CSV table of C-alpha atoms in Angstrom, one decimal:
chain,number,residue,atom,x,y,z
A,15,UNK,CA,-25.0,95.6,88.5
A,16,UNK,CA,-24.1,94.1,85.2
A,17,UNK,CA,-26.1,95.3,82.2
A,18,UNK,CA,-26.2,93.6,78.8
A,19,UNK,CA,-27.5,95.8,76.6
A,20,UNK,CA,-28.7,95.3,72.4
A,21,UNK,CA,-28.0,98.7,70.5
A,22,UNK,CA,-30.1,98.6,67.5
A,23,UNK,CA,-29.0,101.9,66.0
A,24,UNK,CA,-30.9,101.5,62.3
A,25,UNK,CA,-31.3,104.3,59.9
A,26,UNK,CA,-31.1,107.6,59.5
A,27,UNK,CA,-30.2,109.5,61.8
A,28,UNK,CA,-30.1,106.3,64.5
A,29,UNK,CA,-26.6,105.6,64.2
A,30,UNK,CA,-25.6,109.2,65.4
A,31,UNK,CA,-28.3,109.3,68.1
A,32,UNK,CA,-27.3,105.5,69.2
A,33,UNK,CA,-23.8,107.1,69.7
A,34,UNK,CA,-25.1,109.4,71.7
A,35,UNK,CA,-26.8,107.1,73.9
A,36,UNK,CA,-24.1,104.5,74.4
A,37,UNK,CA,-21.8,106.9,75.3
A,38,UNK,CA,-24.2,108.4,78.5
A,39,UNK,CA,-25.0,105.2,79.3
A,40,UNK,CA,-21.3,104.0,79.8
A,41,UNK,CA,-20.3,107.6,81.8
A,42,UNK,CA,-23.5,106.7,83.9
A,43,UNK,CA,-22.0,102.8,84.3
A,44,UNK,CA,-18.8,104.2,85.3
A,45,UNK,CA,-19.7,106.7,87.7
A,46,UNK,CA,-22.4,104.1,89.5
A,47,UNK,CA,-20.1,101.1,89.4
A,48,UNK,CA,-22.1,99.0,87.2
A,49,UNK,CA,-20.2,96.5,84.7
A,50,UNK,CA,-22.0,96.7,80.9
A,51,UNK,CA,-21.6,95.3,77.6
A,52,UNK,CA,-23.2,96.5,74.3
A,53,UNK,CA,-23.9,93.7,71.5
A,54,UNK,CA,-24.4,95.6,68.2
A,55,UNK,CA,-27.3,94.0,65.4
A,56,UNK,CA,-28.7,95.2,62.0
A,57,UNK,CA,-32.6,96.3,62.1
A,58,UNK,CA,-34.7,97.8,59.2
A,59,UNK,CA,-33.1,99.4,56.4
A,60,UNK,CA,-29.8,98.7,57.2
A,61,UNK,CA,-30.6,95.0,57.9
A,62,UNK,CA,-32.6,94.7,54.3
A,63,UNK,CA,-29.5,95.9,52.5
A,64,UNK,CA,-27.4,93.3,54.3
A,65,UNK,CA,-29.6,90.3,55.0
A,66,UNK,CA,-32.3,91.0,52.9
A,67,UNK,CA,-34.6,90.5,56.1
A,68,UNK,CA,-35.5,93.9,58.6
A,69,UNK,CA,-35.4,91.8,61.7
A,70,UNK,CA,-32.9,89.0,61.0
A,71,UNK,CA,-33.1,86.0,63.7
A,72,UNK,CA,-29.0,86.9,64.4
A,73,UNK,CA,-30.8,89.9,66.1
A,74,UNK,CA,-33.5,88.6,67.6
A,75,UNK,CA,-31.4,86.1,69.5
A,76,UNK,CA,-29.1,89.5,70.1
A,77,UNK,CA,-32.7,91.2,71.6
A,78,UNK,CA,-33.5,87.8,73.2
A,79,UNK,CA,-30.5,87.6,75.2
A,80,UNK,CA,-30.0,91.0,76.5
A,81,UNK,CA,-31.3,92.5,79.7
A,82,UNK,CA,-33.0,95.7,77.3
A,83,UNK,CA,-32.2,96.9,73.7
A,84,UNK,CA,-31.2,100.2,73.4
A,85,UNK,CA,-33.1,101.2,69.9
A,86,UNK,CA,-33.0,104.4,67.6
A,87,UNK,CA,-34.7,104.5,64.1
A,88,UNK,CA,-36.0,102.5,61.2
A,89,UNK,CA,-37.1,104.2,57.8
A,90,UNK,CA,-35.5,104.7,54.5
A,91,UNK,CA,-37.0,106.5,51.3
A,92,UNK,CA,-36.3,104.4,48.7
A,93,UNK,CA,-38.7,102.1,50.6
A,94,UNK,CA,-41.3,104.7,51.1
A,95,UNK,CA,-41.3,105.6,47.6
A,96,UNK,CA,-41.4,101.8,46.3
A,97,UNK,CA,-45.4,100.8,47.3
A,98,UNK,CA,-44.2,97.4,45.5
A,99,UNK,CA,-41.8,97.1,48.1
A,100,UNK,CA,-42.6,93.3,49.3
A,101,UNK,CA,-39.9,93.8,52.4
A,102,UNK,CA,-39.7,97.1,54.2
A,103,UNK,CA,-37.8,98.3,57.1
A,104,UNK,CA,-40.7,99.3,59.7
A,105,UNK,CA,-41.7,95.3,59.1
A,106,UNK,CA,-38.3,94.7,61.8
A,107,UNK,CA,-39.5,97.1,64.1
A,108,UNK,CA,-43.4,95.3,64.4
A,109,UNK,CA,-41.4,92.4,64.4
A,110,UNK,CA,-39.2,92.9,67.2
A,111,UNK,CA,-42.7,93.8,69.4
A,112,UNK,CA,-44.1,91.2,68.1
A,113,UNK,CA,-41.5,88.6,69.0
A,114,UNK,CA,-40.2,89.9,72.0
A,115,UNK,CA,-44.3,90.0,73.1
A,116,UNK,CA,-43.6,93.8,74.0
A,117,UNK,CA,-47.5,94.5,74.3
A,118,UNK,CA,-47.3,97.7,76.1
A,119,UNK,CA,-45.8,101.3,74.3
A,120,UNK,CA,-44.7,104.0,77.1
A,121,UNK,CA,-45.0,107.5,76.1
A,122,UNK,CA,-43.9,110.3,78.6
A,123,UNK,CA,-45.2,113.9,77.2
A,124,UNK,CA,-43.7,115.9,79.4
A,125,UNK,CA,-43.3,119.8,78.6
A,126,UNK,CA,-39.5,121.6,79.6
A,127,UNK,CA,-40.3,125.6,81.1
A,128,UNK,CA,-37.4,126.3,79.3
A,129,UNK,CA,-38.8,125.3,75.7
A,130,UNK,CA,-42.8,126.5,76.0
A,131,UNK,CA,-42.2,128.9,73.4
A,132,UNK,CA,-41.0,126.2,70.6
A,133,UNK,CA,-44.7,124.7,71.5
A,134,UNK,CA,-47.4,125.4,68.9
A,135,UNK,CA,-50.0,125.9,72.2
A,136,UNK,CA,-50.5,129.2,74.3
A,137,UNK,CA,-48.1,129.2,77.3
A,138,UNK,CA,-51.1,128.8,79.5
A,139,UNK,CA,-52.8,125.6,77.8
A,140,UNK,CA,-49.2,123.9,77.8
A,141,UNK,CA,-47.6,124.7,80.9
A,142,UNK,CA,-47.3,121.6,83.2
A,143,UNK,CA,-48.6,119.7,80.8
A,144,UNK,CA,-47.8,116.4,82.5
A,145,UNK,CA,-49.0,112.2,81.3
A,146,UNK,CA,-48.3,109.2,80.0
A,147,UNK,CA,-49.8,107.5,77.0
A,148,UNK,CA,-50.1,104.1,77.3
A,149,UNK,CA,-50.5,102.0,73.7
A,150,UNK,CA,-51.1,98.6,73.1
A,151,UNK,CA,-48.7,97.4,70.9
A,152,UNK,CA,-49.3,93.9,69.6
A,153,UNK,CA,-53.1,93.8,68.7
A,154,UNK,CA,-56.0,95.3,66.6
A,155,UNK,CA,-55.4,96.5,62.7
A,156,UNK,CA,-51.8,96.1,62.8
A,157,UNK,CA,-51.8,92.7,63.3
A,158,UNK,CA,-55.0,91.5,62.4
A,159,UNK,CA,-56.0,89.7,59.0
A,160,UNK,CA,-55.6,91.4,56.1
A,161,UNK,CA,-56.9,91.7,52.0
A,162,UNK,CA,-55.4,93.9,50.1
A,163,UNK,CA,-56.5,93.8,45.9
A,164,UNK,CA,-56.7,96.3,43.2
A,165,UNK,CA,-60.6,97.5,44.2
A,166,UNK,CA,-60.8,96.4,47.5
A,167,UNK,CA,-59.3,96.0,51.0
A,168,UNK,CA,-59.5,95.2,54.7
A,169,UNK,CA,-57.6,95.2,58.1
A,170,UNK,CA,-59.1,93.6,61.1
A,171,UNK,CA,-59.6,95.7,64.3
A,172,UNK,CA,-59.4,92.7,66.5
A,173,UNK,CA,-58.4,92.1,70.5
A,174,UNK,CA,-59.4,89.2,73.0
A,175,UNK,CA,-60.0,89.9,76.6
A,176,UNK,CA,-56.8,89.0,77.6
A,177,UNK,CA,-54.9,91.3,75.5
A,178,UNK,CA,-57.4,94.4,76.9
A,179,UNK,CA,-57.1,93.1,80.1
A,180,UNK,CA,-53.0,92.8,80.5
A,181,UNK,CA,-52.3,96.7,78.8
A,182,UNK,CA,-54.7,97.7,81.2
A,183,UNK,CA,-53.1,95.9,84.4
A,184,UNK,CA,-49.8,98.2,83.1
A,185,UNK,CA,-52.0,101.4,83.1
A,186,UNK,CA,-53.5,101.2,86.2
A,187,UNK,CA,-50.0,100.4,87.8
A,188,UNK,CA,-48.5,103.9,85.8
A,189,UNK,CA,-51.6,106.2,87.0
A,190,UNK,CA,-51.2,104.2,90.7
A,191,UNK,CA,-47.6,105.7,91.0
A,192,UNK,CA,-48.8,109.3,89.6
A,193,UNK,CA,-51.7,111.3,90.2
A,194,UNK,CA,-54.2,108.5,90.4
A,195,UNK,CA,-56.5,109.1,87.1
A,196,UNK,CA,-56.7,106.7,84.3
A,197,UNK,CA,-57.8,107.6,80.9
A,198,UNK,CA,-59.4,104.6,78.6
A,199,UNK,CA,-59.8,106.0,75.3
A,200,UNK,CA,-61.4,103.9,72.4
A,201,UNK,CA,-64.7,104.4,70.4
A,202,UNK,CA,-67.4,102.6,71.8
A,203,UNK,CA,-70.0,104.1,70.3
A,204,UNK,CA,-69.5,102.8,67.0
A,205,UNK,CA,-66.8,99.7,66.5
A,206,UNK,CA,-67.4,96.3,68.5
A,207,UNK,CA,-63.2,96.3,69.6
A,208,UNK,CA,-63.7,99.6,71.6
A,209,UNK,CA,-67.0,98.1,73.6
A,210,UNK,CA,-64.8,95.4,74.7
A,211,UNK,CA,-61.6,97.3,75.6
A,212,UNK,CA,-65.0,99.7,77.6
A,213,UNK,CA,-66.7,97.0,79.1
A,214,UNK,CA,-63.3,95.1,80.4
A,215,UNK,CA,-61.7,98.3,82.0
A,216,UNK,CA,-65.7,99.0,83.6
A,217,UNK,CA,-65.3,95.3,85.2
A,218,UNK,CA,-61.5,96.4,86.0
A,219,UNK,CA,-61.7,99.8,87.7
A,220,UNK,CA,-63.5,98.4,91.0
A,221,UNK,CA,-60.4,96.3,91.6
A,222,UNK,CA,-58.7,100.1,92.0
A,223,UNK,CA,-61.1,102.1,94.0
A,224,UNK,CA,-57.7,104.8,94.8
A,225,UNK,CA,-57.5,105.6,90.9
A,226,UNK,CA,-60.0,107.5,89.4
A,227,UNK,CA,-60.7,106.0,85.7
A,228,UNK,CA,-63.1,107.9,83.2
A,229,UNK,CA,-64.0,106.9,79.5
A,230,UNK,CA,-63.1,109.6,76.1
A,231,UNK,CA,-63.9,108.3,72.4
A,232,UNK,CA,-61.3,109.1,70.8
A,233,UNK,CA,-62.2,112.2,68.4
A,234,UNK,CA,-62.9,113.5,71.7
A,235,UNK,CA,-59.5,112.9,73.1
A,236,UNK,CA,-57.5,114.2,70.4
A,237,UNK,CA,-59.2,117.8,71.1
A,238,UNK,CA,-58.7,117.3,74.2
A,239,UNK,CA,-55.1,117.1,74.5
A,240,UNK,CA,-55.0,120.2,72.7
A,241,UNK,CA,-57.6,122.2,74.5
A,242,UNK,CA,-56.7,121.1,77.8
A,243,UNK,CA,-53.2,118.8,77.8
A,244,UNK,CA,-52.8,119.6,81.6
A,245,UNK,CA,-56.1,117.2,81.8
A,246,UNK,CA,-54.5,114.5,81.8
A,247,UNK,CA,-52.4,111.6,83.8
A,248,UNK,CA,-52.6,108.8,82.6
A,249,UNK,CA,-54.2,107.5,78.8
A,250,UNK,CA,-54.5,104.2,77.8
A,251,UNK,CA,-55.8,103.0,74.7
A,252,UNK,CA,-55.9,100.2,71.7
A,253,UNK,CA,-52.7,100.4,69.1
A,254,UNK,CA,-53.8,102.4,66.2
A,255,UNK,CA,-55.4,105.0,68.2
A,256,UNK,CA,-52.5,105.0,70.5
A,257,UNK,CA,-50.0,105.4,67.4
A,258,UNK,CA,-52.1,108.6,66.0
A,259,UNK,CA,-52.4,109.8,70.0
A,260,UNK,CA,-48.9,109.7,70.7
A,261,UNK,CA,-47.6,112.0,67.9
A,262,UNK,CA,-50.1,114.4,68.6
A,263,UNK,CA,-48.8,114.4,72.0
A,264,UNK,CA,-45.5,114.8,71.3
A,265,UNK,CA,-46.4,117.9,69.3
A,266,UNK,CA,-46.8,119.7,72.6
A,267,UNK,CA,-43.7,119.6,73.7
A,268,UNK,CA,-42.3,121.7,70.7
A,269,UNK,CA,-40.0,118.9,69.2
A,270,UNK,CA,-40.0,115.2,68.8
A,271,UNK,CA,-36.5,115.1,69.6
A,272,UNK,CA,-37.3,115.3,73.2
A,273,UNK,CA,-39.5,112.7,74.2
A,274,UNK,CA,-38.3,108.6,74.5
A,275,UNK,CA,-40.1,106.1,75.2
A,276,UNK,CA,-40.7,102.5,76.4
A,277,UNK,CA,-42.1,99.2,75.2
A,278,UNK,CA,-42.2,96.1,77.8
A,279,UNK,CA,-44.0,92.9,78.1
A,280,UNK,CA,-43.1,89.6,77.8
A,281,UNK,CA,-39.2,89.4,76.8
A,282,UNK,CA,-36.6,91.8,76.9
A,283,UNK,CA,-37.5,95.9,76.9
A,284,UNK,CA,-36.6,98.5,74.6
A,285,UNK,CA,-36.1,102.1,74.9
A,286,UNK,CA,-36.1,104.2,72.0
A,287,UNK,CA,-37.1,107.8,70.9
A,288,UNK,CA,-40.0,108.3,69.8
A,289,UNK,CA,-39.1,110.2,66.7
A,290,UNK,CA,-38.6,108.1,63.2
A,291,UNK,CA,-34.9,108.0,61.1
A,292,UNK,CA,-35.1,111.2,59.3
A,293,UNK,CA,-33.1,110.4,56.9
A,294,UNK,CA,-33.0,113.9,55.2
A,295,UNK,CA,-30.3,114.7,58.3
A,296,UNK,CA,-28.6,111.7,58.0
A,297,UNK,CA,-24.5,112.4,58.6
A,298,UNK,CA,-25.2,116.1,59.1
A,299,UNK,CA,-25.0,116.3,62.8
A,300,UNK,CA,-28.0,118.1,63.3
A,301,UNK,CA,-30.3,115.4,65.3
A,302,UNK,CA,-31.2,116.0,68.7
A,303,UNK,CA,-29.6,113.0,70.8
A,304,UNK,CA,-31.8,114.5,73.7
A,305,UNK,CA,-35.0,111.6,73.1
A,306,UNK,CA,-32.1,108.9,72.8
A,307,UNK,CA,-30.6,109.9,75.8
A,308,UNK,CA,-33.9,110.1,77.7
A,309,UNK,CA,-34.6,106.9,76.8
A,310,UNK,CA,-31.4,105.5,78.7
A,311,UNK,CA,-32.8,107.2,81.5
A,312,UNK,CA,-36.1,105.2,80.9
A,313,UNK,CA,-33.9,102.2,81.1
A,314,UNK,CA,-31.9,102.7,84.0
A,315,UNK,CA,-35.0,103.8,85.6
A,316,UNK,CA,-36.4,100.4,84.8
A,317,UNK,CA,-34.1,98.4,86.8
A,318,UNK,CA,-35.1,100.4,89.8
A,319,UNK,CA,-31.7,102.3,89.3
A,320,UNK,CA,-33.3,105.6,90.1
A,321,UNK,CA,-30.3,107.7,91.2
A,322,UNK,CA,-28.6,107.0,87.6
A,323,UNK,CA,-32.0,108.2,85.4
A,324,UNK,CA,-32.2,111.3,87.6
A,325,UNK,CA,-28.8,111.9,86.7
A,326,UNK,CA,-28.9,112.0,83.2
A,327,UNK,CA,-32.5,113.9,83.7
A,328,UNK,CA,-30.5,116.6,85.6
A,329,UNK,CA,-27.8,116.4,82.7
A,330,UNK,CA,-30.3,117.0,79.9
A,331,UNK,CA,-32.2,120.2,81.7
A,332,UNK,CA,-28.7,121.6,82.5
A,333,UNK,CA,-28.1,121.3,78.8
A,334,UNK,CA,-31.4,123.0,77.9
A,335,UNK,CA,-30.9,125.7,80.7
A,336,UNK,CA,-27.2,126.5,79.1
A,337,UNK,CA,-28.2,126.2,75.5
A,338,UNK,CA,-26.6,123.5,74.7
A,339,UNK,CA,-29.1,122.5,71.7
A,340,UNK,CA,-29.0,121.3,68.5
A,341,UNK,CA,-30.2,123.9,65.9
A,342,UNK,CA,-34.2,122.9,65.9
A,343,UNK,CA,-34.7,124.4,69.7
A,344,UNK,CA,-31.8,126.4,69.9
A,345,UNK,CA,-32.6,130.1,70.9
A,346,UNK,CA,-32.3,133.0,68.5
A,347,UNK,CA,-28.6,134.0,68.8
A,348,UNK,CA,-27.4,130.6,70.9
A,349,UNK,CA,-24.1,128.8,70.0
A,350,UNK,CA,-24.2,125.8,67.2
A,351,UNK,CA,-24.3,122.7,69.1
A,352,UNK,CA,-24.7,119.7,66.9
A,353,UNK,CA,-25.3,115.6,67.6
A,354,UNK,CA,-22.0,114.8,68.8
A,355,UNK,CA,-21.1,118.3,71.2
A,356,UNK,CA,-24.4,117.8,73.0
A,357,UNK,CA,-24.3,114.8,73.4
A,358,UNK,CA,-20.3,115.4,74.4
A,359,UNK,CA,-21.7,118.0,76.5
A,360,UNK,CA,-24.0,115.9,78.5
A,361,UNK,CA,-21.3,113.1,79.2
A,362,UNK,CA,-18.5,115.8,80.8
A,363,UNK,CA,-21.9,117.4,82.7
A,364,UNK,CA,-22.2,113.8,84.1
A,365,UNK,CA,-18.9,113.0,84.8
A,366,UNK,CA,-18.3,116.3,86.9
A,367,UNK,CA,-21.6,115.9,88.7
């Protein structure tokens, strides 16, 4: 198979993770016979300071024209600390969804045996801990019309059937390949977005009598996941919720650095960890490349190329299993394993295997 993949590396930390994440993907190529090219493009930060523009149409056309983009960071301080900042780096990223009509953000929270104890739940809450978030990604207050003044301001919360309908259509086909239970979280019972998103997926769930769907507000759902994450298969739900709802569940894994993700739709794909750029690390060689190299697995998995995800899968537990870690889930005693040597690590593991 021939594979030509966009690597939007970023910020931070992205171009060492990116690294990581190129270099499993070509060992995987190799070893399946598949034939792949890697076209390079500026996003956020890095794209400001060259172009003056986070998502510049040089990458877009990059994005446009590849079969997925491999993608790692946006963020830089000196744009978080400027709230006059007119143009800011995490403008490329809703940009790229936006353009590329990636409507749909896929978030595995899946919990490693080996790593229970870096989670901040009891063993017995967390264990098997086991679903899917599914966000929208290209509606409601993100996107929606805005005021912003000295006294006053406002976002929009606002969605049309068809953009409920569609992210739903993508959750029901998730929780139909897994345990057969859908989530729809929103609040109905008090904004007028959340009784569509209800009263669509209620008109829906007939059309999928195998799958068992229930309705959570929110505030309900977020307590959930903590008191009982094993609850859950699959969750759905509206983009800002979904943004909050993902980062709490990526908490119960015990690092951030572990979990990738996926955002499809209309154009080309993207996989990319789900952590941000932090740029505190930045050209230390302390990141964990483990979410970036997931997220290749995401990919390969994508194209139906199930053997090759597996493989890296199996390559990233035997790197847990044999401590190989960088130093934020390493155990007490374990050998200093930084970006590159894991990510080193996890290539040779594939080649051998």
């Amino acid at each position: 198979m021939k594979l030509n993949i966009a690597v939007l590396a970023g910020d931070g930390i992205g171009p060492e993770i990116s690294e990581q994440g190129v270099a499993v993907m070509t060992a995987v190529c190799q070893k399946f016979g598949h034939e792949v090219t890697y076209k390079h493009a500026l996003v956020g930060a890095a794209a400001i300071d060259a172009v003056g523009d986070p998502f510049p149409e040089e990458t877009y056309e990059a994005c446009k024209e590849a079969d997925a983009v491999l993608f790692s960071s946006v963020g830089d301080p000196k744009f978080d600390n400027n709230p006059n900042a007119k143009v800011r780096p995490e403008q490329g990223l809703l940009a790229m969804r936006k353009k590329l009509g990636l409507f749909a953000n896929i978030r595995p929270v899946q919990t490693f045996d080996c790593l229970i104890h870096k989670s901040p739940l009891k063993d017995e809450l967390v264990r098997g801990a086991d679903f899917v978030c599914i966000r929208e990604l290209t509606g409601g207050m993100y996107f929606g019309e805005k005021k912003e003044g000295d006294d006053y301001a406002y976002d929009t919360n606002a969605y049309s059937r068809h953009e409920v309908e569609r992210i739903l259509k993508v959750a029901y086909a998730y929780a139909g390949r897994r345990k057969k239970h859908l989530t729809v979280v929103d609040k109905a019972n008090v904004l007028a977005s959340s009784r569509l998103w209800r009263k669509v997926a209620q008109e829906m769930a007939p059309q999928y009598p195998d799958i068992t769907t229930d309705f959570m507000y929110v505030d309900n759902a977020s307590m959930r996941m903590i008191q009982e994450p094993t609850f859950f298969d699959v969750m759905v739900t509206e983009n800002t919720f979904g943004d909050i709802l993902t980062d709490e569940g990526s908490c119960i894994t015990g690092s951030m650095g572990l979990l990738p993700s996926a955002s499809t739709g209309e154009s080309t794909p993207v996989f990319e960890p789900i952590h941000g750029s932090w740029p505190q690390a930045k050209g230390l060689n302390i990141a964990n490349p483990l979410a970036q190299i997931l997220s290749v697995a995401m990919l390969f998995e994508y194209f139906n190329l199930t053997a090759e995800g597996k493989l890296i899968r199996d390559a990233v537990d035997a790197s847990l299993d044999n401590n190989v870690r960088t130093p934020e889930i390493q155990v007490e005693g374990g050998a200093k394993y930084g970006t590159k040597e894991v990510g080193a690590w996890i290539v040779d593991w594939i080649e051998k295997h």
